Amino acid sequence: MQQRSSAWLALAAILPWAAPAGAATTVYVDRAAWESAVAGAVLTEDFADAVLNSGVTFVSAESGHVNPALELYQDVLASTSGNLPATTWHFAPDIVAFGGTWTLGGPGGSGNSLLVYADTTTFVGSIPNSYDGEFWGFVASAPMSSLRLVGGLGTHQQNYQLD
């Protein structure tokens, strides 16, 4: 039986402050620790249908899509693609945290990794290609309106699922 989990988005609107540009981020690989650090209202996307939560959109340079049958988001970011191999998520209102259960790999092997950027340019961290149903998330000290996922360095494509 497949364990059901969700991508988590914490809304920045719950925090009445703003930090300067170049905000610090803390990466978490433990869901309970991440939830404790968020310490506020959390918006959950369960991917049970193709309609995302209000204010959440994405643009994939490749084949990214919501798969309601599996209740997850899936994508392939090819490092050798002519497109910039990236998926950008947009949030309105801004958010201060993002996390989910990640599976990297799929047909053809484990791929490279995923590079994660807040507001499309601030490097947050890398999700290893060894992830198989594991949590990875972060909390930022300043609100962000977007998140960009890029296929890691190398010559392979990165298949991944976000649940």
PDB file of C-alpha atoms in Angstrom:
ATOM      1  CA  MET A   1       0.000   0.000   0.000  1.00  0.00           C
ATOM      2  CA  GLN A   2       1.466   3.324  -1.046  1.00  0.00           C
ATOM      3  CA  GLN A   3       1.943   5.783   1.777  1.00  0.00           C
ATOM      4  CA  ARG A   4       0.225   9.046   0.963  1.00  0.00           C
ATOM      5  CA  SER A   5       2.053  12.273   1.623  1.00  0.00           C
ATOM      6  CA  SER A   6       1.855  15.761   0.237  1.00  0.00           C
ATOM      7  CA  ALA A   7       3.930  18.671  -0.885  1.00  0.00           C
ATOM      8  CA  TRP A   8       3.840  21.364   1.752  1.00  0.00           C
ATOM      9  CA  LEU A   9       3.774  25.095   1.230  1.00  0.00           C
ATOM     10  CA  ALA A  10       3.878  27.575   4.089  1.00  0.00           C
ATOM     11  CA  LEU A  11       2.446  30.974   3.324  1.00  0.00           C
ATOM     12  CA  ALA A  12       4.561  34.035   4.030  1.00  0.00           C
ATOM     13  CA  ALA A  13       1.396  35.967   4.790  1.00  0.00           C
ATOM     14  CA  ILE A  14       1.443  34.437   8.264  1.00  0.00           C
ATOM     15  CA  LEU A  15       4.589  36.382   9.125  1.00  0.00           C
ATOM     16  CA  PRO A  16       4.343  40.180   9.419  1.00  0.00           C
ATOM     17  CA  TRP A  17       8.029  40.827   8.712  1.00  0.00           C
ATOM     18  CA  ALA A  18      10.393  41.013   5.786  1.00  0.00           C
ATOM     19  CA  ALA A  19      14.112  40.343   5.667  1.00  0.00           C
ATOM     20  CA  PRO A  20      16.714  41.956   3.437  1.00  0.00           C
ATOM     21  CA  ALA A  21      17.693  40.482   0.080  1.00  0.00           C
ATOM     22  CA  GLY A  22      20.012  37.496   0.285  1.00  0.00           C
ATOM     23  CA  ALA A  23      17.909  35.891   2.973  1.00  0.00           C
ATOM     24  CA  ALA A  24      19.216  32.860   4.800  1.00  0.00           C
ATOM     25  CA  THR A  25      17.656  29.456   4.239  1.00  0.00           C
ATOM     26  CA  THR A  26      17.743  26.326   6.355  1.00  0.00           C
ATOM     27  CA  VAL A  27      17.378  22.942   4.648  1.00  0.00           C
ATOM     28  CA  TYR A  28      15.570  20.083   6.407  1.00  0.00           C
ATOM     29  CA  VAL A  29      15.566  16.370   5.607  1.00  0.00           C
ATOM     30  CA  ASP A  30      13.265  15.539   8.524  1.00  0.00           C
ATOM     31  CA  ARG A  31       9.603  16.426   7.992  1.00  0.00           C
ATOM     32  CA  ALA A  32       8.827  16.837  11.724  1.00  0.00           C
ATOM     33  CA  ALA A  33      11.756  19.237  12.203  1.00  0.00           C
ATOM     34  CA  TRP A  34      10.664  21.210   9.129  1.00  0.00           C
ATOM     35  CA  GLU A  35       7.063  21.447  10.369  1.00  0.00           C
ATOM     36  CA  SER A  36       8.328  22.653  13.750  1.00  0.00           C
ATOM     37  CA  ALA A  37      10.479  25.319  12.068  1.00  0.00           C
ATOM     38  CA  VAL A  38       7.561  26.514   9.924  1.00  0.00           C
ATOM     39  CA  ALA A  39       5.463  26.993  13.077  1.00  0.00           C
ATOM     40  CA  GLY A  40       2.477  28.525  11.327  1.00  0.00           C
ATOM     41  CA  ALA A  41      -0.274  27.948   8.829  1.00  0.00           C
ATOM     42  CA  VAL A  42       0.680  25.355   6.209  1.00  0.00           C
ATOM     43  CA  LEU A  43      -1.014  24.984   2.836  1.00  0.00           C
ATOM     44  CA  THR A  44      -0.959  21.422   1.507  1.00  0.00           C
ATOM     45  CA  GLU A  45      -1.230  20.415  -2.158  1.00  0.00           C
ATOM     46  CA  ASP A  46      -2.220  16.761  -2.489  1.00  0.00           C
ATOM     47  CA  PHE A  47      -2.100  16.601  -6.320  1.00  0.00           C
ATOM     48  CA  ALA A  48      -5.372  14.627  -6.278  1.00  0.00           C
ATOM     49  CA  ASP A  49      -6.542  16.520  -9.366  1.00  0.00           C
ATOM     50  CA  ALA A  50      -5.038  18.762 -12.026  1.00  0.00           C
ATOM     51  CA  VAL A  51      -6.293  21.919 -10.260  1.00  0.00           C
ATOM     52  CA  LEU A  52      -3.636  23.330  -7.944  1.00  0.00           C
ATOM     53  CA  ASN A  53      -4.323  25.375  -4.827  1.00  0.00           C
ATOM     54  CA  SER A  54      -5.282  28.990  -5.467  1.00  0.00           C
ATOM     55  CA  GLY A  55      -2.201  31.107  -6.153  1.00  0.00           C
ATOM     56  CA  VAL A  56       0.053  28.144  -7.035  1.00  0.00           C
ATOM     57  CA  THR A  57       1.183  27.685 -10.649  1.00  0.00           C
ATOM     58  CA  PHE A  58       4.135  26.107 -12.436  1.00  0.00           C
ATOM     59  CA  VAL A  59       5.909  26.307 -15.780  1.00  0.00           C
ATOM     60  CA  SER A  60       7.976  23.334 -16.935  1.00  0.00           C
ATOM     61  CA  ALA A  61      10.497  23.611 -19.760  1.00  0.00           C
ATOM     62  CA  GLU A  62      10.126  19.890 -20.323  1.00  0.00           C
ATOM     63  CA  SER A  63       7.275  17.483 -19.540  1.00  0.00           C
ATOM     64  CA  GLY A  64       6.268  18.395 -15.981  1.00  0.00           C
ATOM     65  CA  HIS A  65       2.678  17.695 -15.016  1.00  0.00           C
ATOM     66  CA  VAL A  66       0.375  16.758 -12.167  1.00  0.00           C
ATOM     67  CA  ASN A  67      -0.501  13.056 -12.236  1.00  0.00           C
ATOM     68  CA  PRO A  68      -3.829  12.775 -10.356  1.00  0.00           C
ATOM     69  CA  ALA A  69      -3.872   8.966 -10.700  1.00  0.00           C
ATOM     70  CA  LEU A  70      -0.688   8.732  -8.604  1.00  0.00           C
ATOM     71  CA  GLU A  71      -1.406  11.948  -6.657  1.00  0.00           C
ATOM     72  CA  LEU A  72       1.979  13.512  -7.396  1.00  0.00           C
ATOM     73  CA  TYR A  73       3.806  15.933  -9.642  1.00  0.00           C
ATOM     74  CA  GLN A  74       6.276  14.360 -12.066  1.00  0.00           C
ATOM     75  CA  ASP A  75       8.828  15.793 -14.422  1.00  0.00           C
ATOM     76  CA  VAL A  76      11.915  15.000 -16.489  1.00  0.00           C
ATOM     77  CA  LEU A  77      14.656  17.619 -16.665  1.00  0.00           C
ATOM     78  CA  ALA A  78      17.186  16.696 -19.332  1.00  0.00           C
ATOM     79  CA  SER A  79      20.614  18.229 -18.747  1.00  0.00           C
ATOM     80  CA  THR A  80      21.345  18.058 -22.478  1.00  0.00           C
ATOM     81  CA  SER A  81      18.018  19.561 -23.559  1.00  0.00           C
ATOM     82  CA  GLY A  82      17.874  22.563 -25.865  1.00  0.00           C
ATOM     83  CA  ASN A  83      15.441  24.055 -23.354  1.00  0.00           C
ATOM     84  CA  LEU A  84      16.680  25.387 -20.055  1.00  0.00           C
ATOM     85  CA  PRO A  85      15.913  22.213 -18.104  1.00  0.00           C
ATOM     86  CA  ALA A  86      13.928  23.790 -15.284  1.00  0.00           C
ATOM     87  CA  THR A  87      10.548  23.911 -13.628  1.00  0.00           C
ATOM     88  CA  THR A  88       9.488  27.137 -11.937  1.00  0.00           C
ATOM     89  CA  TRP A  89       6.751  27.223  -9.306  1.00  0.00           C
ATOM     90  CA  HIS A  90       5.017  30.568  -8.615  1.00  0.00           C
ATOM     91  CA  PHE A  91       3.230  31.498  -5.382  1.00  0.00           C
ATOM     92  CA  ALA A  92       0.765  34.284  -4.609  1.00  0.00           C
ATOM     93  CA  PRO A  93       0.898  35.269  -1.852  1.00  0.00           C
ATOM     94  CA  ASP A  94       4.615  34.737  -1.271  1.00  0.00           C
ATOM     95  CA  ILE A  95       5.800  31.781   0.806  1.00  0.00           C
ATOM     96  CA  VAL A  96       8.630  31.314   3.328  1.00  0.00           C
ATOM     97  CA  ALA A  97       8.918  27.521   3.219  1.00  0.00           C
ATOM     98  CA  PHE A  98       8.652  24.674   0.741  1.00  0.00           C
ATOM     99  CA  GLY A  99       9.011  20.941   1.164  1.00  0.00           C
ATOM    100  CA  GLY A 100       7.789  17.569   0.044  1.00  0.00           C
ATOM    101  CA  THR A 101       8.506  13.901  -0.407  1.00  0.00           C
ATOM    102  CA  TRP A 102      10.858  13.434  -3.351  1.00  0.00           C
ATOM    103  CA  THR A 103      11.728  10.462  -5.533  1.00  0.00           C
ATOM    104  CA  LEU A 104      14.534  10.978  -8.029  1.00  0.00           C
ATOM    105  CA  GLY A 105      15.280   8.365 -10.638  1.00  0.00           C
ATOM    106  CA  GLY A 106      13.123   6.356 -12.948  1.00  0.00           C
ATOM    107  CA  PRO A 107      13.696   4.908 -16.394  1.00  0.00           C
ATOM    108  CA  GLY A 108      17.370   4.932 -17.266  1.00  0.00           C
ATOM    109  CA  GLY A 109      18.787   5.217 -13.764  1.00  0.00           C
ATOM    110  CA  SER A 110      19.071   7.717 -10.967  1.00  0.00           C
ATOM    111  CA  GLY A 111      19.959  10.795 -13.023  1.00  0.00           C
ATOM    112  CA  ASN A 112      21.968  13.708 -11.628  1.00  0.00           C
ATOM    113  CA  SER A 113      20.233  15.651  -8.841  1.00  0.00           C
ATOM    114  CA  LEU A 114      17.904  18.628  -8.539  1.00  0.00           C
ATOM    115  CA  LEU A 115      19.228  22.104  -7.832  1.00  0.00           C
ATOM    116  CA  VAL A 116      16.767  24.286  -5.896  1.00  0.00           C
ATOM    117  CA  TYR A 117      16.618  28.096  -6.170  1.00  0.00           C
ATOM    118  CA  ALA A 118      14.389  30.520  -4.233  1.00  0.00           C
ATOM    119  CA  ASP A 119      13.043  33.415  -6.325  1.00  0.00           C
ATOM    120  CA  THR A 120      14.700  31.647  -9.288  1.00  0.00           C
ATOM    121  CA  THR A 121      18.261  32.844  -8.519  1.00  0.00           C
ATOM    122  CA  THR A 122      19.119  32.281  -4.825  1.00  0.00           C
ATOM    123  CA  PHE A 123      20.645  28.817  -4.497  1.00  0.00           C
ATOM    124  CA  VAL A 124      19.024  26.882  -1.629  1.00  0.00           C
ATOM    125  CA  GLY A 125      20.500  23.403  -2.006  1.00  0.00           C
ATOM    126  CA  SER A 126      20.614  20.183  -3.965  1.00  0.00           C
ATOM    127  CA  ILE A 127      18.308  17.182  -3.685  1.00  0.00           C
ATOM    128  CA  PRO A 128      20.509  14.084  -4.168  1.00  0.00           C
ATOM    129  CA  ASN A 129      19.750  11.589  -6.927  1.00  0.00           C
ATOM    130  CA  SER A 130      19.571   8.874  -4.246  1.00  0.00           C
ATOM    131  CA  TYR A 131      16.263  10.205  -2.846  1.00  0.00           C
ATOM    132  CA  ASP A 132      13.516   7.588  -2.930  1.00  0.00           C
ATOM    133  CA  GLY A 133      10.410   8.727  -1.071  1.00  0.00           C
ATOM    134  CA  GLU A 134      12.345  10.962   1.320  1.00  0.00           C
ATOM    135  CA  PHE A 135      11.527  14.418   2.662  1.00  0.00           C
ATOM    136  CA  TRP A 136      13.484  17.498   1.606  1.00  0.00           C
ATOM    137  CA  GLY A 137      12.421  21.053   2.342  1.00  0.00           C
ATOM    138  CA  PHE A 138      13.612  24.446   3.478  1.00  0.00           C
ATOM    139  CA  VAL A 139      12.571  27.516   5.438  1.00  0.00           C
ATOM    140  CA  ALA A 140      13.720  30.984   4.331  1.00  0.00           C
ATOM    141  CA  SER A 141      14.171  34.135   6.389  1.00  0.00           C
ATOM    142  CA  ALA A 142      12.452  36.223   3.700  1.00  0.00           C
ATOM    143  CA  PRO A 143       9.350  35.633   1.578  1.00  0.00           C
ATOM    144  CA  MET A 144       9.725  34.337  -1.970  1.00  0.00           C
ATOM    145  CA  SER A 145       7.352  34.390  -4.916  1.00  0.00           C
ATOM    146  CA  SER A 146       8.900  31.544  -6.886  1.00  0.00           C
ATOM    147  CA  LEU A 147      10.962  28.391  -6.677  1.00  0.00           C
ATOM    148  CA  ARG A 148      13.046  27.000  -9.546  1.00  0.00           C
ATOM    149  CA  LEU A 149      14.118  23.361  -9.905  1.00  0.00           C
ATOM    150  CA  VAL A 150      16.972  22.657 -12.315  1.00  0.00           C
ATOM    151  CA  GLY A 151      18.402  19.324 -13.438  1.00  0.00           C
ATOM    152  CA  GLY A 152      21.787  18.845 -11.764  1.00  0.00           C
ATOM    153  CA  LEU A 153      25.132  18.880 -13.503  1.00  0.00           C
ATOM    154  CA  GLY A 154      25.980  15.943 -15.707  1.00  0.00           C
ATOM    155  CA  THR A 155      24.901  14.390 -18.967  1.00  0.00           C
ATOM    156  CA  HIS A 156      21.886  12.446 -17.719  1.00  0.00           C
ATOM    157  CA  GLN A 157      18.266  13.470 -17.472  1.00  0.00           C
ATOM    158  CA  GLN A 158      16.660  13.759 -14.050  1.00  0.00           C
ATOM    159  CA  ASN A 159      13.291  12.053 -13.656  1.00  0.00           C
ATOM    160  CA  TYR A 160      11.621  13.048 -10.416  1.00  0.00           C
ATOM    161  CA  GLN A 161       8.373  12.944  -8.501  1.00  0.00           C
ATOM    162  CA  LEU A 162       7.120  15.331  -5.831  1.00  0.00           C
ATOM    163  CA  ASP A 163       4.486  14.016  -3.473  1.00  0.00           C
TER     164      ASP A 163
END
